[in-house]
Short mmCIF file of C-alpha atoms and ligand atoms in Angstrom, two decimals:
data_model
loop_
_atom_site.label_atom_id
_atom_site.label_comp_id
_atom_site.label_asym_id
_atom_site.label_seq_id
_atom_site.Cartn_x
_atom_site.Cartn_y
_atom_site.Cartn_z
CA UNK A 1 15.07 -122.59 2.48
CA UNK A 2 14.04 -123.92 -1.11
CA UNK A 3 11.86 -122.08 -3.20
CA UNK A 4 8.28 -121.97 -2.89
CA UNK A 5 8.82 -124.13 0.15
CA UNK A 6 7.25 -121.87 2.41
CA UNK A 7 4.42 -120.93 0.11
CA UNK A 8 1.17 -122.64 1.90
CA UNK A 9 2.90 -122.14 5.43
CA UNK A 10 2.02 -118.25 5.53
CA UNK A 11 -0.84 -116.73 5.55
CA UNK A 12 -0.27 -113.43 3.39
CA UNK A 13 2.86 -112.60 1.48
CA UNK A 14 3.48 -108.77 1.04
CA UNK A 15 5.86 -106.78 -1.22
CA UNK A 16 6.50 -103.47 0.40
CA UNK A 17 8.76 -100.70 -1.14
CA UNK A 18 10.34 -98.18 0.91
CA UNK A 19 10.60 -100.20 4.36
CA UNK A 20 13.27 -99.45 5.29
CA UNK A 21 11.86 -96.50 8.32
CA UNK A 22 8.20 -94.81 8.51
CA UNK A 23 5.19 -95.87 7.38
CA UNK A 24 6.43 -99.08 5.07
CA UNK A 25 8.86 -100.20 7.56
CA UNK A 26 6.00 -100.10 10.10
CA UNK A 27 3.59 -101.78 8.10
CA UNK A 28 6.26 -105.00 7.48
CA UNK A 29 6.26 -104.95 11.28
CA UNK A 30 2.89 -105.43 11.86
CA UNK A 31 2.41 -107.98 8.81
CA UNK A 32 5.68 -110.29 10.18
CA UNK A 33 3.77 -110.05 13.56
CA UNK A 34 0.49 -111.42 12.70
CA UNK A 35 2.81 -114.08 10.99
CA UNK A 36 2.59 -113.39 7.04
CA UNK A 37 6.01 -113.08 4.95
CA UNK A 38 7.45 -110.00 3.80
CA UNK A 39 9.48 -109.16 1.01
CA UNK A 40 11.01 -105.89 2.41
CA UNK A 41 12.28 -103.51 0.07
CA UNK A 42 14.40 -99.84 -0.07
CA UNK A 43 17.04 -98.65 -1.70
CA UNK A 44 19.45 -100.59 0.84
CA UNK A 45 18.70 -103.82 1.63
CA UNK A 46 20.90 -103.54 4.72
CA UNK A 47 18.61 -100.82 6.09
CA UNK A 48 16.11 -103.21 6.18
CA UNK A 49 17.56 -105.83 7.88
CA UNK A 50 19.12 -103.00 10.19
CA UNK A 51 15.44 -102.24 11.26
CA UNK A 52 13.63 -105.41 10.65
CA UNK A 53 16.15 -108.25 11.37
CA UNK A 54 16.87 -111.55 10.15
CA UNK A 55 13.71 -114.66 9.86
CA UNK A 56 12.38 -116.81 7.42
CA UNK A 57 9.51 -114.72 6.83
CA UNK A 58 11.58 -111.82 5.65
CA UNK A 59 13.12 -111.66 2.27
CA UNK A 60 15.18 -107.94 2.45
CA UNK A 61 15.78 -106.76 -1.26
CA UNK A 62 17.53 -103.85 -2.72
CA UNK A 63 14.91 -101.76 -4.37
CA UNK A 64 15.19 -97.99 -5.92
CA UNK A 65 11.50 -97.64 -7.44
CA UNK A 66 13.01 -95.36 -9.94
CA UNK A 67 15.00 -98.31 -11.94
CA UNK A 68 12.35 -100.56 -13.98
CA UNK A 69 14.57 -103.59 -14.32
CA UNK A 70 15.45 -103.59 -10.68
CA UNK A 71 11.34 -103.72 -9.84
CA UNK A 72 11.46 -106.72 -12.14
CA UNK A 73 14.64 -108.37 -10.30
CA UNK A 74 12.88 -107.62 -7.09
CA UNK A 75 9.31 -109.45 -8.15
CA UNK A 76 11.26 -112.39 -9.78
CA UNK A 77 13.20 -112.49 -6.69
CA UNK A 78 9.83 -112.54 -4.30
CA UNK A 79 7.79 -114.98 -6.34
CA UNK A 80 11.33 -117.63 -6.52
CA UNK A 81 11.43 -117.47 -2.62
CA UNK A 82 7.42 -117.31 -1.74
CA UNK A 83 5.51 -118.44 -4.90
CA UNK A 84 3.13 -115.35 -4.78
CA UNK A 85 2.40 -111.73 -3.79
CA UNK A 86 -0.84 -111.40 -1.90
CA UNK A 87 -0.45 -107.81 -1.29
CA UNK A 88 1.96 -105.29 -3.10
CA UNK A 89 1.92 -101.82 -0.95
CA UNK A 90 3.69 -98.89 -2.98
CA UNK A 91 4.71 -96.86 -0.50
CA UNK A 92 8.37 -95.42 -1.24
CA UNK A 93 7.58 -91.98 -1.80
CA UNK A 94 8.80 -88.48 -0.34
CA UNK A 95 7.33 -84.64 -0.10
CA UNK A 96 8.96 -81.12 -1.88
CA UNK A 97 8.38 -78.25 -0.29
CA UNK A 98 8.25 -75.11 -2.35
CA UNK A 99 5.87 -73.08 -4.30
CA UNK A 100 5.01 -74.53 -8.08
CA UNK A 101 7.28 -72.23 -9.76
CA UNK A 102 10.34 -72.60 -7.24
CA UNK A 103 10.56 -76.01 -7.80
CA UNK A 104 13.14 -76.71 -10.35
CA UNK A 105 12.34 -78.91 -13.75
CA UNK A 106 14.89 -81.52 -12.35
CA UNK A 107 13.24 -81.05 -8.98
CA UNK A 108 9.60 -82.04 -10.17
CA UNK A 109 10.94 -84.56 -12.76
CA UNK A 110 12.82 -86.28 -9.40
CA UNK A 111 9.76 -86.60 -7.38
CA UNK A 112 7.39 -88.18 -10.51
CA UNK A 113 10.46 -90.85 -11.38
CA UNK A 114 9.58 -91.79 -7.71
CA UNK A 115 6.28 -91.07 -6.27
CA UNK A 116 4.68 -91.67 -9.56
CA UNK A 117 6.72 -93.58 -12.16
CA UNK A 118 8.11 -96.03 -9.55
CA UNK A 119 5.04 -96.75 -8.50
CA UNK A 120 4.01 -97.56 -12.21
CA UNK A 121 7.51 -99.82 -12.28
CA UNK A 122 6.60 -101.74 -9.65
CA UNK A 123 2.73 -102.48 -10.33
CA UNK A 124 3.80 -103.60 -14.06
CA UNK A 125 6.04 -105.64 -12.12
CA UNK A 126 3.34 -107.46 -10.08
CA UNK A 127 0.46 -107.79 -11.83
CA UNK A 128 1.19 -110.54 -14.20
CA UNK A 129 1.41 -112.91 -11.10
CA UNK A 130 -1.75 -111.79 -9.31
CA UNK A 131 -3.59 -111.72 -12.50
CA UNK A 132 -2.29 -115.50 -12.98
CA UNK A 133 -3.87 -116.24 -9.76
CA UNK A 134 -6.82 -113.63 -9.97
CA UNK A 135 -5.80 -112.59 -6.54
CA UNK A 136 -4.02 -109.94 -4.75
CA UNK A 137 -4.45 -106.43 -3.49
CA UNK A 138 -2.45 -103.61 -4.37
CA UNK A 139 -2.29 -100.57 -2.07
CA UNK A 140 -1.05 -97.70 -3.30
CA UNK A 141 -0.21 -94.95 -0.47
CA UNK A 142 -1.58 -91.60 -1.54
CA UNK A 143 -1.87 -88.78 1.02
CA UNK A 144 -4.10 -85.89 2.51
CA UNK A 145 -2.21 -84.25 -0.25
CA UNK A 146 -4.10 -86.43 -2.93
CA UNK A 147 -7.62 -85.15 -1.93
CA UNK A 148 -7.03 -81.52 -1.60
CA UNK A 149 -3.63 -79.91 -2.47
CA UNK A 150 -1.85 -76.85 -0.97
CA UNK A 151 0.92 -73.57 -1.17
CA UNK A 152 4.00 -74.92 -0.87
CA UNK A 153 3.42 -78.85 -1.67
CA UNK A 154 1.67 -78.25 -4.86
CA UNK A 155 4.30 -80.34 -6.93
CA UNK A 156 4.19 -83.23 -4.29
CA UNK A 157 0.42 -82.66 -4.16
CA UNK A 158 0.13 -83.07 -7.33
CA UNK A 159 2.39 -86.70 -7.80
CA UNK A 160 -0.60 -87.75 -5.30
CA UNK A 161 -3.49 -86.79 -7.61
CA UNK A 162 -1.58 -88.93 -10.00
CA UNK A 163 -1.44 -92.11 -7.61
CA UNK A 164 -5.41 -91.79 -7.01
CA UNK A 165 -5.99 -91.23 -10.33
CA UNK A 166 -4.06 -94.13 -11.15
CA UNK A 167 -5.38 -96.08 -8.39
CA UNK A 168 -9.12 -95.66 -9.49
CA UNK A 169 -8.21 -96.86 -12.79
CA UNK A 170 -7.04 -99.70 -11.20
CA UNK A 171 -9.79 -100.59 -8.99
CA UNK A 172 -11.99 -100.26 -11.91
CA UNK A 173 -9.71 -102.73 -14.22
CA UNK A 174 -8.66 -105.25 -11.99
CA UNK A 175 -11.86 -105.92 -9.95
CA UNK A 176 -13.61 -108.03 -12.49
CA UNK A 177 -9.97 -109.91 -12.42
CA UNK A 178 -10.79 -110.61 -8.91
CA UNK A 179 -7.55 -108.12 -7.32
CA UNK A 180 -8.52 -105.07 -5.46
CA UNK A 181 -7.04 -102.13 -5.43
CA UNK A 182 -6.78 -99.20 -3.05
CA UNK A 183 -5.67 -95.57 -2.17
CA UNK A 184 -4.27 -94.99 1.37
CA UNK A 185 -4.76 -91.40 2.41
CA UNK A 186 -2.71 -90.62 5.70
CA UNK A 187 -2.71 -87.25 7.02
CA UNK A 188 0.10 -85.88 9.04
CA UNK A 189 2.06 -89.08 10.33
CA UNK A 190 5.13 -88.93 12.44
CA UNK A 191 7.40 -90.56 10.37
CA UNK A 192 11.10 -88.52 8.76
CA UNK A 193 8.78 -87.28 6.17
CA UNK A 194 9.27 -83.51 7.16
CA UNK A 195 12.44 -84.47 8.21
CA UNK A 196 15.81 -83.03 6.09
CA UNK A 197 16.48 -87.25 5.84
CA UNK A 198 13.70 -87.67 3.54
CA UNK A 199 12.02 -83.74 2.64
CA UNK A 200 13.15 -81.97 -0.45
CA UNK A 201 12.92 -77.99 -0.22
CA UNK A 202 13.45 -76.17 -3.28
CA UNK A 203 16.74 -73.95 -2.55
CA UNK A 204 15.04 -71.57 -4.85
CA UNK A 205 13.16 -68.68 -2.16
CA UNK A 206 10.70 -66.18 -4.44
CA UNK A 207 9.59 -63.35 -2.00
CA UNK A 208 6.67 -62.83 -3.66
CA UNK A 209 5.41 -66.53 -2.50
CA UNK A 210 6.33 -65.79 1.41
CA UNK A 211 2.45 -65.15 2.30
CA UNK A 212 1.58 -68.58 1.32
CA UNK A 213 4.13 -71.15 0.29
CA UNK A 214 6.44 -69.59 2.64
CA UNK A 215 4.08 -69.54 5.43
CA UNK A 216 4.17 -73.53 4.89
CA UNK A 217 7.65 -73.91 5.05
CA UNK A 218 7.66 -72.41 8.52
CA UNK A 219 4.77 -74.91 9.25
CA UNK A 220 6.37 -77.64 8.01
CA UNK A 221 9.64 -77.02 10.63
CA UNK A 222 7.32 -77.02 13.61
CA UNK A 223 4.84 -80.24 12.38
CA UNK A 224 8.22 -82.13 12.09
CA UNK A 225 7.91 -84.97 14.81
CA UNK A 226 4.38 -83.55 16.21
CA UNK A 227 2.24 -85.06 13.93
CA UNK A 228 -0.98 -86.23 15.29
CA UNK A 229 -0.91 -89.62 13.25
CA UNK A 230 0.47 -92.61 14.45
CA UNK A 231 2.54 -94.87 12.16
CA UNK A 232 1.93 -97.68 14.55
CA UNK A 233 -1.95 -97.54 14.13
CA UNK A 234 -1.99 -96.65 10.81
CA UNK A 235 -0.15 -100.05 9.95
CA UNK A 236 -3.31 -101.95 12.29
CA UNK A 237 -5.54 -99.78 10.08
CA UNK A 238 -3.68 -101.52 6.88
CA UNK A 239 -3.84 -105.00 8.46
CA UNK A 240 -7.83 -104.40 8.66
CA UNK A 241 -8.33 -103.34 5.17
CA UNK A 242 -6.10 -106.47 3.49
CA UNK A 243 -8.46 -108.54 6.04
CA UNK A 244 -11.33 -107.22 4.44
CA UNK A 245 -13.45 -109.71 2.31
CA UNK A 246 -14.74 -106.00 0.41
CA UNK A 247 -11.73 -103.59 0.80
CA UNK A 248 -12.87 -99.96 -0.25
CA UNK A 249 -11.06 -97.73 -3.10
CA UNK A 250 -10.05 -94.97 -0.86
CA UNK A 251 -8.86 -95.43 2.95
CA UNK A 252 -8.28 -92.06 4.35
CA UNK A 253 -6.52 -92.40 7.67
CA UNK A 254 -6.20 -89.50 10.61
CA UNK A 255 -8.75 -87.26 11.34
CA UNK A 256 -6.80 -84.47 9.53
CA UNK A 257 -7.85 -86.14 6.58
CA UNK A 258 -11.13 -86.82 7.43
CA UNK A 259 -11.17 -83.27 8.22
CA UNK A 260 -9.82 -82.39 4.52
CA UNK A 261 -12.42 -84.54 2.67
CA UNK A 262 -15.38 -82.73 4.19
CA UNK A 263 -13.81 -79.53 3.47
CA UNK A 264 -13.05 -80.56 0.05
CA UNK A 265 -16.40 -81.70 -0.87
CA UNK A 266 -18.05 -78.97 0.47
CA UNK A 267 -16.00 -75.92 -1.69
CA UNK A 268 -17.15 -78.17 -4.70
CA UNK A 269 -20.48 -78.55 -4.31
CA UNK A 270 -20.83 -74.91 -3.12
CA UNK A 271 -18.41 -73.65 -6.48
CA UNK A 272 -19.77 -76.15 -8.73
CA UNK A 273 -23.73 -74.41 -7.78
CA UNK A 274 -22.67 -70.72 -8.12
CA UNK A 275 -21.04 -72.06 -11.63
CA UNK A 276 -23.69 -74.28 -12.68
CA UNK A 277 -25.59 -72.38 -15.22
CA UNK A 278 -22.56 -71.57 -17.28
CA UNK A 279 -21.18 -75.56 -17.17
CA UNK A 280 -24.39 -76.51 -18.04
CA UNK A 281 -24.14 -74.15 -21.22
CA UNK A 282 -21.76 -75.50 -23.32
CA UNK A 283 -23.61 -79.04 -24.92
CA UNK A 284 -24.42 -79.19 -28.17
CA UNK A 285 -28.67 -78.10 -27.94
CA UNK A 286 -30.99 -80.81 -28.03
CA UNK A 287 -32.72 -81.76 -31.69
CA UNK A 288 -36.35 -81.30 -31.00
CA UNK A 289 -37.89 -85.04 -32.46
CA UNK A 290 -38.96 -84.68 -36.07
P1 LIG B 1 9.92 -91.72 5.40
O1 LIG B 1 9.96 -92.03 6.86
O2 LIG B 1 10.78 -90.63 4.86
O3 LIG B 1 10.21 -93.08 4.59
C1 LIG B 1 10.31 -93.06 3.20
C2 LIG B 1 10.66 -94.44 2.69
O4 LIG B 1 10.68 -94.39 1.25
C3 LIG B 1 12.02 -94.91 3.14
O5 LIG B 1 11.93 -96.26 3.51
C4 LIG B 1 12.90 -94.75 1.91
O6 LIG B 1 13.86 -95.78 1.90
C5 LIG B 1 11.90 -94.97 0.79
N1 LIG B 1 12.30 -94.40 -0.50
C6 LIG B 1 12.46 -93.11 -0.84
N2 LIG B 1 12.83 -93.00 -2.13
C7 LIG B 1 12.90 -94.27 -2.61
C8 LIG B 1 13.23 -94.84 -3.87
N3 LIG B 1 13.58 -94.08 -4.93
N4 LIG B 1 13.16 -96.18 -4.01
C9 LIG B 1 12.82 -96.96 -2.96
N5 LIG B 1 12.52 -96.50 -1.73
C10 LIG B 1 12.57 -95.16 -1.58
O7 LIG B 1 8.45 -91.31 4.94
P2 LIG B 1 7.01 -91.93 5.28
O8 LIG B 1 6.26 -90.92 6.02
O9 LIG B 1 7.14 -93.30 5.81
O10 LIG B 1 6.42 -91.96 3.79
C11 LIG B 1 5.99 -93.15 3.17
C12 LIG B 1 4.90 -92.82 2.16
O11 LIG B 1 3.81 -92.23 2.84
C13 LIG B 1 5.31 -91.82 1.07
O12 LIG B 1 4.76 -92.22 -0.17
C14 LIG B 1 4.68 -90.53 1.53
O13 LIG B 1 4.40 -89.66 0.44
C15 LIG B 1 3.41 -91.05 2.17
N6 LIG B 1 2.78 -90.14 3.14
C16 LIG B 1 3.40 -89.83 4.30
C17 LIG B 1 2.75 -88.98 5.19
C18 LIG B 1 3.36 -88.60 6.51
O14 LIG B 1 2.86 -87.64 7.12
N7 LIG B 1 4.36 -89.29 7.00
C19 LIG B 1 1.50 -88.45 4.87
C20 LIG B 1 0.91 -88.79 3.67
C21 LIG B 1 1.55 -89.65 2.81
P3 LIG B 1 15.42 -95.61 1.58
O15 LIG B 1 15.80 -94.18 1.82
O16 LIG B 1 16.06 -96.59 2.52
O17 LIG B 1 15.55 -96.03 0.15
#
């Protein structure tokens, strides 16, 4: 196939990192199905191809988020074969388990070179093109984990905070540039997330922390392949948001999340009252008009 030759003839070209299994590989099923190109991208490109196959529609790239110039190689690669990115979906990303001050400083820096300064990479990466065209949607895939965060995932928690801070940014800076943005917040999805294939657990076991973050790493061993989410509808819940003509900034997905946000929003409206007075107290007073 030349390049750009296939441009017009699909309907939606995504750039997907981490498709290789879970959530990304299922959402690059769903988009080949409804006919749209993929550029399919983990740190093997043979692991894609393993799971996806072989079509026209499919461009399979070696991608580790963590390397800057290979995000670059990747887009160059994408817009030589397609012409364009319609939709870039950061979703290579994976969970540590263990309390804040188990984790290890190599530990925490590992998990923000991925789930937050890949991410970064591979944005920097795409925008240039989009905002050529004003067009695109980027949709970054946050978690439960980035509305409310818990013992024993705080560090992971946390790397989610960042993507949905980073993500409303965005929204706010690229709308009038005509390229949405969004946060995808899945709850509990049964992917190899919990799974010793893609879960880090901090070696490091403080007794003091067994009440709570230990508590979750006995939790975490019995979610492990009974989550209630389904990757398969969750990637028909991302095919309806890219078709929307107004996509929103935040898509929570699972009622686990749901769940979470109303929780959420409730202990901060009821904390932020009984604390009210003394927040209020700290402005400089207001000059009474001469
Ligand atoms: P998964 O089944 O473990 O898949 C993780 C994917 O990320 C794999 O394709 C893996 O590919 C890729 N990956 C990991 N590190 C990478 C790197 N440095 N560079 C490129 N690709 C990398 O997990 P998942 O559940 O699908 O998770 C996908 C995203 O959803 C993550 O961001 C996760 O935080 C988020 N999430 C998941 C859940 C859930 O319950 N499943 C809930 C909330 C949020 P290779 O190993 O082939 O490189």
């Amino acid at each position: 196939m030349t390049a750009h030759a296939s441009s017009s003839s699909f309907p939606r070209i995504w750039l997907i990192t981490g498709a290789s299994r879970g959530i990304g590989a299922r959402i690059a099923e769903a988009a080949l199905a409804q006919g749209d190109a993929v550029v399919a991208t983990s740190r093997s490109a043979e692991s894609i191809t393993r799971r996806l196959g072989a079509s026209d529609a499919l461009l399979p790239l070696a991608l580790d988020v963590t390397d800057e110039a290979q995000a670059r190689h990747a887009v160059g690669a994408a817009l030589e074969r397609f012409g364009r990115i319609d939709v870039l979906v950061n979703n290579a990303g994976y969970g540590l388990l263990g309390a804040v001050e188990e984790a290890t400083a190599d530990e925490v820096r590992s998990l923000y070179e991925t789930n937050v300064f890949g991410l970064l990479h591979v944005t920097r990466a795409v925008l240039p093109a989009m905002r050529a065209r004003r067009a695109g949607h980027v949709i970054n895939i946050s978690s439960l984990g980035g509305v409310r965060s818990a013992a024993g995932f705080g560090v992971y928690c946390s790397t989610k905070f960042a993507v949905e801070g980073l993500t409303e940014a965005l929204h706010a800076e690229l709308a009038p540039l005509g390229i949405h943005a969004t946060a995808v917040e899945p709850g509990y999805f049964r992917t190899e997330f919990l799974d010793t294939a893609s879960l880090s657990v901090s070696p490091r076991v403080l007794d003091d922390y067994a009440p709570s973050a230990g508590v979750i790493r006995e939790a975490a061993r019995r979610i492990n392949l009974n989550q209630p989410g389904d990757p398969v509808r969750l990637a028909q819940a991302v095919m309806q948001l890219v078709a929307s003509p107004t996509p929103p900034l935040r898509l929570p997905l699972g009622t686990d999340t749901l769940q979470t946000i109303a929780e959420k929003h409730a202990f901060v409206e009821k904390e932020t009252a009984a604390w009210r007075e003394l927040a209020a107290s700290t402005d400089f007073p207001v000059q009474a008009a001469a």
